[in-house]
Amino acid sequence: TGLLTAGRKHSFLSEIQGSCHTPVGAHAILENGELYLRVMLASEEGAQSWKDEIRGPVSTPQEAALLGKKLGQKFKSHL
């Protein structure tokens, strides 16, 4: 289960072209074959923040990464 949850923040950051300096928090839970990913992103100066979440069935790290990427696509308009 760790492989399915550990890299989702990375796939999200990759999609928004973020780095280790990007103010972002992520929480992932895998339960009964479904991944729940919740992310909060802030502007660099911290004046604005956005939250969103996604969930979906996953059985491979690639499927889990796709969920992180989909959520990242939703955040791109804020950057």
Coordinates of N, CA, C and O in Angstrom, one line a residue:
T1 N 0.8 -1.2 0.0 CA 0.0 0.0 0.0 C 0.9 1.3 0.0 O 0.4 2.3 -0.5
G2 N 2.0 1.2 0.6 CA 2.9 2.4 0.7 C 3.3 2.9 -0.7 O 3.4 4.1 -1.0
L3 N 3.6 1.9 -1.6 CA 3.9 2.3 -3.0 C 2.8 3.1 -3.7 O 3.0 3.9 -4.5
L4 N 1.6 2.7 -3.4 CA 0.4 3.4 -4.1 C 0.1 4.7 -3.5 O -0.4 5.6 -4.2
T5 N 0.5 5.0 -2.3 CA 0.2 6.3 -1.7 C 1.4 7.3 -1.7 O 1.3 8.5 -1.7
A6 N 2.6 6.7 -1.6 CA 3.8 7.6 -1.3 C 4.2 8.6 -2.4 O 4.6 9.7 -2.2
G7 N 4.0 8.2 -3.7 CA 4.4 9.1 -4.8 C 3.3 10.0 -5.3 O 3.6 10.7 -6.3
R8 N 2.1 10.0 -4.7 CA 1.1 10.8 -5.3 C 1.3 12.3 -5.2 O 1.0 13.0 -6.1
K9 N 2.0 12.7 -4.2 CA 2.3 14.1 -4.1 C 3.3 14.5 -5.2 O 3.2 15.5 -5.8
H10 N 4.2 13.6 -5.4 CA 5.2 13.8 -6.5 C 4.5 13.9 -7.8 O 4.9 14.8 -8.6
S11 N 3.6 13.1 -8.2 CA 2.9 13.2 -9.5 C 2.1 14.4 -9.6 O 2.0 15.0 -10.6
F12 N 1.5 14.9 -8.4 CA 0.8 16.2 -8.4 C 1.8 17.3 -8.7 O 1.5 18.2 -9.5
L13 N 2.9 17.3 -7.9 CA 3.9 18.4 -8.1 C 4.5 18.4 -9.5 O 4.7 19.5 -10.1
S14 N 4.7 17.3 -10.1 CA 5.2 17.2 -11.4 C 4.2 17.8 -12.4 O 4.6 18.5 -13.3
E15 N 2.9 17.5 -12.2 CA 1.9 18.0 -13.1 C 1.8 19.6 -13.1 O 1.6 20.2 -14.1
I16 N 2.0 20.1 -11.9 CA 1.9 21.6 -11.8 C 3.2 22.3 -11.9 O 3.4 23.5 -11.8
Q17 N 4.2 21.5 -12.3 CA 5.6 22.0 -12.4 C 6.1 22.6 -11.1 O 6.8 23.6 -11.2
G18 N 5.8 22.0 -10.0 CA 6.2 22.5 -8.7 C 7.6 21.9 -8.3 O 8.1 21.1 -9.0
S19 N 8.1 22.4 -7.2 CA 9.3 21.9 -6.7 C 9.2 21.7 -5.2 O 8.2 21.8 -4.6
C20 N 10.4 21.4 -4.5 CA 10.4 21.3 -3.1 C 10.1 22.6 -2.4 O 9.9 22.6 -1.2
H21 N 10.1 23.7 -3.1 CA 9.8 25.0 -2.6 C 8.3 25.4 -2.7 O 7.9 26.4 -2.2
T22 N 7.5 24.6 -3.4 CA 6.1 24.8 -3.7 C 5.3 24.6 -2.4 O 5.5 23.5 -1.8
P23 N 4.6 25.6 -1.9 CA 3.8 25.3 -0.6 C 2.6 24.4 -0.9 O 1.6 24.9 -1.3
V24 N 2.8 23.2 -0.6 CA 1.7 22.2 -0.9 C 1.7 21.1 0.2 O 2.8 20.8 0.8
G25 N 0.5 20.7 0.5 CA 0.4 19.6 1.4 C -0.5 18.5 0.8 O -1.4 18.9 0.1
A26 N -0.2 17.3 1.0 CA -1.0 16.2 0.4 C -1.2 15.1 1.5 O -0.3 14.8 2.3
H27 N -2.4 14.5 1.4 CA -2.7 13.3 2.2 C -3.4 12.3 1.4 O -4.3 12.6 0.6
A28 N -2.9 11.0 1.5 CA -3.4 9.9 0.7 C -3.8 8.8 1.6 O -3.0 8.4 2.5
I29 N -4.9 8.2 1.3 CA -5.4 7.0 2.1 C -5.8 6.0 1.0 O -6.6 6.3 0.1
L30 N -5.3 4.7 1.2 CA -5.8 3.6 0.4 C -6.6 2.7 1.2 O -6.2 2.2 2.3
E31 N -7.9 2.5 0.8 CA -8.8 1.7 1.5 C -9.6 0.9 0.5 O -10.3 1.4 -0.3
N32 N -9.6 -0.4 0.7 CA -10.4 -1.3 -0.1 C -10.2 -1.1 -1.6 O -11.1 -1.1 -2.4
G33 N -8.9 -0.9 -2.0 CA -8.6 -0.7 -3.4 C -8.9 0.6 -4.0 O -8.8 0.8 -5.2
E34 N -9.3 1.6 -3.2 CA -9.6 2.9 -3.6 C -8.7 3.9 -3.0 O -8.5 3.9 -1.7
L35 N -8.1 4.8 -3.8 CA -7.2 5.8 -3.3 C -7.9 7.1 -3.1 O -8.6 7.5 -4.0
Y36 N -7.8 7.7 -1.9 CA -8.3 9.0 -1.7 C -7.2 10.0 -1.5 O -6.3 9.8 -0.7
L37 N -7.1 11.0 -2.3 CA -6.0 12.0 -2.3 C -6.6 13.4 -2.1 O -7.5 13.8 -2.8
R38 N -6.1 14.1 -1.1 CA -6.5 15.4 -0.8 C -5.3 16.3 -0.8 O -4.3 16.0 -0.2
V39 N -5.4 17.5 -1.5 CA -4.2 18.4 -1.6 C -4.6 19.8 -1.3 O -5.7 20.2 -1.6
M40 N -3.7 20.5 -0.7 CA -3.9 21.9 -0.5 C -2.6 22.6 -1.1 O -1.5 22.2 -0.8
L41 N -2.9 23.6 -1.9 CA -1.8 24.4 -2.5 C -1.9 25.8 -2.1 O -3.1 26.4 -2.1
A42 N -0.8 26.5 -1.8 CA -0.9 28.0 -1.5 C 0.0 28.7 -2.5 O 0.9 28.2 -3.1
S43 N -0.4 30.0 -2.7 CA 0.5 30.8 -3.5 C 1.8 31.0 -2.8 O 1.9 30.8 -1.6
E44 N 2.8 31.4 -3.6 CA 4.2 31.5 -3.0 C 4.2 32.4 -1.8 O 4.9 32.2 -0.8
E45 N 3.5 33.5 -1.8 CA 3.5 34.5 -0.7 C 2.5 34.1 0.4 O 2.4 34.7 1.4
G46 N 1.7 33.1 0.1 CA 0.7 32.6 1.1 C -0.6 33.3 1.2 O -1.4 33.1 2.1
A47 N -0.8 34.3 0.3 CA -2.0 35.1 0.3 C -3.2 34.3 -0.1 O -4.3 34.6 0.3
Q48 N -3.1 33.3 -0.9 CA -4.2 32.5 -1.4 C -3.9 31.0 -1.2 O -2.7 30.6 -1.3
S49 N -5.0 30.2 -1.1 CA -4.8 28.8 -1.0 C -6.0 28.1 -1.6 O -7.1 28.7 -1.7
W50 N -5.7 26.9 -2.1 CA -6.8 26.1 -2.8 C -6.7 24.7 -2.3 O -5.6 24.2 -2.0
K51 N -7.9 24.1 -2.2 CA -8.0 22.7 -1.7 C -8.8 21.9 -2.7 O -9.8 22.4 -3.3
D52 N -8.5 20.6 -2.9 CA -9.3 19.8 -3.7 C -9.0 18.3 -3.4 O -8.0 18.1 -2.7
E53 N -9.8 17.4 -3.8 CA -9.6 16.0 -3.6 C -10.1 15.2 -4.7 O -10.8 15.7 -5.6
I54 N -9.6 14.0 -4.8 CA -10.0 13.0 -5.8 C -9.9 11.6 -5.2 O -9.2 11.4 -4.3
R55 N -10.7 10.8 -5.7 CA -10.7 9.4 -5.3 C -11.0 8.5 -6.5 O -11.7 8.9 -7.4
G56 N -10.4 7.3 -6.4 CA -10.7 6.3 -7.5 C -10.0 5.0 -7.2 O -9.1 4.9 -6.4
P57 N -10.5 4.0 -7.9 CA -9.9 2.6 -7.7 C -8.5 2.6 -8.3 O -8.2 3.1 -9.4
V58 N -7.6 1.9 -7.5 CA -6.2 1.8 -8.0 C -5.7 0.4 -7.6 O -6.1 -0.1 -6.5
S59 N -4.9 -0.2 -8.4 CA -4.3 -1.5 -8.1 C -2.8 -1.5 -8.4 O -2.1 -2.4 -8.1
T60 N -2.3 -0.4 -9.1 CA -0.9 -0.3 -9.5 C -0.4 1.1 -9.1 O -1.2 2.1 -9.1
P61 N 0.9 1.3 -9.0 CA 1.5 2.7 -8.8 C 1.1 3.6 -9.9 O 0.9 4.8 -9.7
Q62 N 1.1 3.1 -11.1 CA 0.8 3.9 -12.3 C -0.7 4.5 -12.2 O -0.9 5.6 -12.6
E63 N -1.6 3.6 -11.8 CA -3.0 4.1 -11.6 C -3.1 5.2 -10.5 O -3.8 6.2 -10.7
A64 N -2.3 5.0 -9.5 CA -2.3 6.0 -8.4 C -1.7 7.3 -8.9 O -2.2 8.4 -8.5
A65 N -0.6 7.2 -9.6 CA 0.1 8.4 -10.2 C -0.9 9.2 -11.1 O -0.9 10.4 -11.1
L66 N -1.7 8.4 -11.8 CA -2.7 9.1 -12.7 C -3.7 9.9 -11.9 O -4.0 11.0 -12.4
L67 N -4.1 9.5 -10.8 CA -5.0 10.3 -9.9 C -4.3 11.6 -9.5 O -4.9 12.6 -9.5
G68 N -3.0 11.5 -9.1 CA -2.3 12.7 -8.7 C -2.1 13.6 -9.9 O -2.3 14.8 -9.7
K69 N -1.9 13.1 -11.0 CA -1.8 13.9 -12.2 C -3.1 14.6 -12.5 O -3.2 15.8 -12.9
K70 N -4.2 13.9 -12.5 CA -5.5 14.5 -12.7 C -5.8 15.6 -11.8 O -6.4 16.7 -12.2
L71 N -5.5 15.4 -10.5 CA -5.7 16.5 -9.5 C -4.8 17.7 -9.8 O -5.3 18.8 -9.7
G72 N -3.6 17.4 -10.2 CA -2.7 18.5 -10.6 C -3.2 19.3 -11.7 O -3.1 20.6 -11.8
Q73 N -3.9 18.7 -12.7 CA -4.4 19.4 -13.8 C -5.5 20.4 -13.4 O -5.6 21.5 -14.0
K74 N -6.2 20.0 -12.4 CA -7.3 20.9 -11.9 C -6.7 22.2 -11.2 O -7.3 23.2 -11.2
F75 N -5.5 22.1 -10.7 CA -4.8 23.2 -10.0 C -4.0 24.1 -10.9 O -3.7 25.2 -10.5
K76 N -3.7 23.7 -12.1 CA -2.9 24.5 -13.0 C -3.4 25.9 -13.2 O -2.6 26.8 -13.4
S77 N -4.7 26.1 -13.2 CA -5.2 27.4 -13.5 C -4.9 28.4 -12.4 O -5.0 29.6 -12.5
H78 N -4.6 27.9 -11.2 CA -4.3 28.8 -10.1 C -2.8 29.3 -10.0 O -2.5 30.1 -9.2
L79 N -2.0 28.7 -10.9 CA -0.6 29.1 -10.9 C -0.2 30.1 -11.9 O -0.8 30.3 -12.9

